[in-house]
Amino acid sequence: MPVILYGPGYSTYARTALLALEEKGVAYQQQDVDLFTGKGQAPEHLARQPWGKVPAFEHDGFALFETLAITRYIDEAFPGPALQPADVKARARMTQICGIVDSYAYPMMLGKLVWQEVVVPMQGGTPNAEIAAEGLAGAKKALDVLEGLAAGDLLCGGAVTLADLHLVPVVDYLRMTKEGGAAFAARPKLSAWWEKMNARPSVVKTRPKLG
Ligand SMILES: N[C@@H](CCC(=O)N[C@@H](CS)C(=O)NCC(=O)O)C(=O)O
């Protein structure tokens, strides 16, 4: 029953799917799709993900893209600890947090702040301070909302859920920026959450090796 995850380890979305596989203890193969060399737009990848994004996923010939669909499938198709709360309100909160990460946190934290302050310099470019500042402001707003919604040192209380796994990769990059890291450290619930998540074997194993 081969499980294949297509995507590079440096991608936050691919890492979320890898975290779900690791947390469930599912055996999988990872196939790199390097976005920086245009592999996302290669015909074989567009056949898996029509927008050329990562990750894409396959299980026994069943193909899927969109990270939340993939992580829910991984949770529901395989044995192992449940990654979605049984309680209906906690489950709704989990889905809400995944949506906030997608719609507000990722575009500001990754798309603007981290891109300008980490990726652009890594590629020898000069960061655009205006875009970075916009990203930082958006990041702070998302952090405030998440700090308010967090149930405690796990986002939905009780056990690790998909909400935690969708947020970890984004925060890991946010913390690489000076001001993003300081803004994160100023939120006590999220900081306690990070301490706990950062020590998990799945998080340690999937940490991207940059540079
Ligand atoms: N809605 C997609 C978003 C995935 C996504 O944006 N992945 C990023 C990498 S973290 C990507 O592939 N970016 C390349 C691009 O936009 O062309 C999902 O949930 O899987």
Coordinates of C-alpha atoms and ligand atoms in Angstrom, one line a residue:
M1 CA 0.0 0.0 0.0
P2 CA 2.5 2.7 -1.1
V3 CA 2.0 6.2 0.3
I4 CA 3.8 8.9 -1.7
L5 CA 4.1 12.5 -0.6
Y6 CA 5.3 14.8 -3.4
G7 CA 7.0 18.0 -2.2
P8 CA 10.2 19.4 -0.8
G9 CA 10.9 19.3 2.9
Y10 CA 11.4 23.1 2.9
S11 CA 7.7 23.7 1.9
T12 CA 5.5 24.5 4.9
Y13 CA 2.5 22.8 3.4
A14 CA 4.4 19.7 2.5
R15 CA 5.8 19.6 6.0
T16 CA 2.3 19.7 7.5
A17 CA 1.5 16.6 5.5
L18 CA 4.8 15.0 6.6
L19 CA 4.0 15.8 10.2
A20 CA 0.6 14.1 9.9
L21 CA 2.3 11.0 8.4
E22 CA 4.9 11.0 11.2
E23 CA 2.3 11.5 13.9
K24 CA 0.2 8.6 12.6
G25 CA 3.3 6.4 12.1
V26 CA 2.5 5.8 8.4
A27 CA 5.3 4.4 6.2
Y28 CA 5.7 6.7 3.2
Q29 CA 8.0 7.7 0.4
Q30 CA 8.8 11.4 -0.2
Q31 CA 9.4 12.6 -3.7
D32 CA 11.1 16.0 -4.0
V33 CA 9.5 18.6 -6.3
D34 CA 11.9 21.5 -6.2
L35 CA 9.9 24.7 -6.6
F36 CA 13.0 26.8 -7.0
T37 CA 14.1 25.0 -10.1
G38 CA 10.6 25.1 -11.7
K39 CA 9.7 21.4 -11.0
G40 CA 6.3 22.5 -9.8
Q41 CA 5.4 23.5 -13.3
A42 CA 6.7 20.3 -14.9
P43 CA 3.9 18.4 -16.8
E44 CA 4.1 15.4 -14.5
H45 CA 3.6 17.6 -11.4
L46 CA 0.8 19.7 -13.0
A47 CA -1.0 16.3 -13.5
R48 CA -0.9 15.8 -9.8
Q49 CA -1.6 19.4 -8.7
P50 CA -3.1 21.6 -11.5
W51 CA -1.7 24.9 -9.9
G52 CA 1.8 23.4 -9.6
K53 CA 1.8 23.7 -5.9
V54 CA 3.0 21.2 -3.2
P55 CA 2.2 18.9 -1.7
A56 CA 0.4 16.2 -3.7
F57 CA -0.3 12.9 -2.3
E58 CA -1.0 9.3 -3.4
H59 CA -2.2 6.3 -1.5
D60 CA -2.6 3.0 -3.4
G61 CA -3.4 4.9 -6.6
F62 CA -5.8 7.3 -4.9
A63 CA -4.5 10.8 -5.7
L64 CA -5.2 13.9 -3.7
F65 CA -4.0 17.6 -3.3
E66 CA -4.9 20.4 -1.0
T67 CA -3.2 20.0 2.4
L68 CA -6.2 19.9 4.7
A69 CA -7.8 17.2 2.5
I70 CA -4.5 15.3 2.6
T71 CA -4.1 15.6 6.4
R72 CA -7.7 14.7 7.1
Y73 CA -7.4 11.7 4.8
I74 CA -4.1 10.6 6.6
D75 CA -5.9 10.9 9.9
E76 CA -9.0 9.0 8.8
A77 CA -7.5 6.3 6.6
F78 CA -4.8 5.0 8.9
P79 CA -4.6 3.7 12.4
G80 CA -2.8 5.6 15.1
P81 CA -3.6 8.5 17.4
A82 CA -6.6 10.6 16.3
L83 CA -5.5 14.0 15.0
Q84 CA -9.0 15.5 15.0
P85 CA -11.0 16.0 18.2
A86 CA -14.2 13.9 18.7
D87 CA -15.9 16.9 20.3
V88 CA -17.8 18.9 17.7
K89 CA -16.8 22.3 19.0
A90 CA -13.1 21.5 19.4
R91 CA -13.2 20.0 15.8
A92 CA -14.8 23.2 14.5
R93 CA -12.1 25.2 16.3
M94 CA -9.5 23.0 14.7
T95 CA -10.9 23.6 11.2
Q96 CA -11.1 27.4 11.9
I97 CA -7.5 27.5 12.9
C98 CA -6.4 25.6 9.8
G99 CA -8.4 28.2 7.8
I100 CA -6.7 31.1 9.6
V101 CA -3.3 29.6 8.9
D102 CA -4.2 29.3 5.2
S103 CA -5.9 32.6 4.6
Y104 CA -4.2 35.0 6.9
A105 CA -1.1 33.6 8.7
Y106 CA 0.7 32.0 5.8
P107 CA 0.3 34.8 3.2
M108 CA 1.6 37.4 5.7
M109 CA 4.2 35.4 7.6
L110 CA 5.6 33.4 4.7
G111 CA 4.4 35.2 1.6
K112 CA 5.6 38.6 2.7
L113 CA 7.8 38.7 5.9
V114 CA 9.8 35.5 5.7
W115 CA 10.1 35.8 1.9
Q116 CA 11.6 39.2 2.1
E117 CA 13.8 38.7 5.1
V118 CA 14.9 35.1 4.6
V119 CA 14.4 33.9 1.0
V120 CA 15.2 37.1 -0.9
P121 CA 18.6 37.5 0.8
M122 CA 19.4 33.7 0.5
Q123 CA 19.0 34.3 -3.3
G124 CA 21.3 37.3 -3.3
G125 CA 18.5 39.9 -3.5
T126 CA 17.6 43.0 -1.5
P127 CA 14.5 42.7 0.6
N128 CA 11.6 45.1 0.0
A129 CA 11.2 46.8 3.4
E130 CA 7.6 47.9 2.6
I131 CA 6.4 44.4 1.9
A132 CA 8.3 43.0 5.0
A133 CA 6.6 45.6 7.2
E134 CA 3.2 44.8 5.7
G135 CA 3.9 41.1 6.4
L136 CA 5.0 41.8 10.0
A137 CA 1.8 43.8 10.7
G138 CA -0.3 41.0 9.2
A139 CA 1.7 38.4 11.2
K140 CA 1.0 40.3 14.5
K141 CA -2.7 40.3 13.8
A142 CA -2.8 36.6 13.0
L143 CA -0.7 35.9 16.2
D144 CA -3.2 37.9 18.3
V145 CA -6.1 36.0 16.9
L146 CA -4.4 32.6 17.4
E147 CA -3.3 33.6 20.9
G148 CA -6.9 34.3 21.7
L149 CA -8.2 31.1 20.2
A150 CA -5.6 28.7 21.6
A151 CA -7.0 26.4 24.2
G152 CA -3.7 26.1 26.0
D153 CA -0.3 24.6 25.2
L154 CA -2.1 22.5 22.5
L155 CA -4.2 24.7 20.2
C156 CA -7.4 22.6 20.6
G157 CA -6.7 21.3 24.1
G158 CA -6.4 17.6 24.9
A159 CA -4.2 16.1 22.2
V160 CA -2.2 17.2 19.1
T161 CA -4.6 18.0 16.2
L162 CA -4.3 19.0 12.6
A163 CA -4.5 22.7 13.8
D164 CA -1.1 22.2 15.6
L165 CA 0.4 20.5 12.5
H166 CA -0.8 23.2 10.1
L167 CA 0.7 26.0 12.3
V168 CA 4.1 24.5 13.2
P169 CA 5.8 24.9 9.9
V170 CA 4.7 28.5 9.4
V171 CA 5.8 29.5 12.9
D172 CA 9.2 27.7 12.5
Y173 CA 10.0 30.1 9.6
L174 CA 8.4 33.1 11.3
R175 CA 10.8 32.7 14.3
M176 CA 13.8 33.0 11.9
T177 CA 13.0 36.6 11.4
K178 CA 14.1 39.0 14.1
E179 CA 10.8 40.9 14.5
G180 CA 8.6 38.0 13.8
G181 CA 10.4 36.0 16.4
A182 CA 10.1 38.8 19.0
A183 CA 6.3 39.2 18.2
F184 CA 5.9 35.5 18.6
A185 CA 7.8 35.4 21.9
A186 CA 5.5 38.1 23.2
R187 CA 2.5 35.8 23.0
P188 CA 2.6 33.6 26.1
K189 CA 0.1 30.9 25.1
L190 CA 1.7 30.4 21.7
S191 CA 5.1 30.4 23.2
A192 CA 4.1 27.6 25.6
W193 CA 2.6 25.8 22.6
W194 CA 5.8 26.1 20.6
E195 CA 7.9 24.7 23.5
K196 CA 5.7 21.7 23.5
M197 CA 5.4 21.1 19.8
N198 CA 9.1 21.9 19.1
A199 CA 10.1 18.9 21.2
R200 CA 8.0 16.4 19.4
P201 CA 9.9 13.8 17.4
S202 CA 7.8 14.5 14.3
V203 CA 8.7 18.2 14.4
V204 CA 12.4 17.5 15.0
K205 CA 12.5 14.9 12.2
T206 CA 10.8 17.1 9.6
R207 CA 12.7 20.4 10.4
P208 CA 13.9 21.7 7.0
K209 CA 17.6 21.9 6.4
L210 CA 18.3 25.2 4.8
G211 CA 21.3 26.6 3.1
Ligands
LIG1 N1 -3.9 25.4 -1.1 C1 -2.6 24.7 -1.2 C2 -1.5 25.6 -1.0 C3 -0.1 25.0 -1.1 C4 1.0 26.0 -1.3 O1 0.8 27.2 -1.4 N2 2.2 25.5 -1.4 C5 3.3 26.3 -1.7 C6 4.6 25.8 -1.0 S1 4.5 26.0 0.8 C7 3.7 26.2 -3.1 O2 3.5 25.2 -3.7 N3 4.1 27.4 -3.7 C8 4.5 27.4 -5.1 C9 3.6 28.2 -6.0 O3 2.7 28.9 -5.5 O4 3.8 28.2 -7.2 C10 -2.6 23.5 -0.2 O5 -3.4 23.6 0.8 O6 -2.0 22.5 -0.4

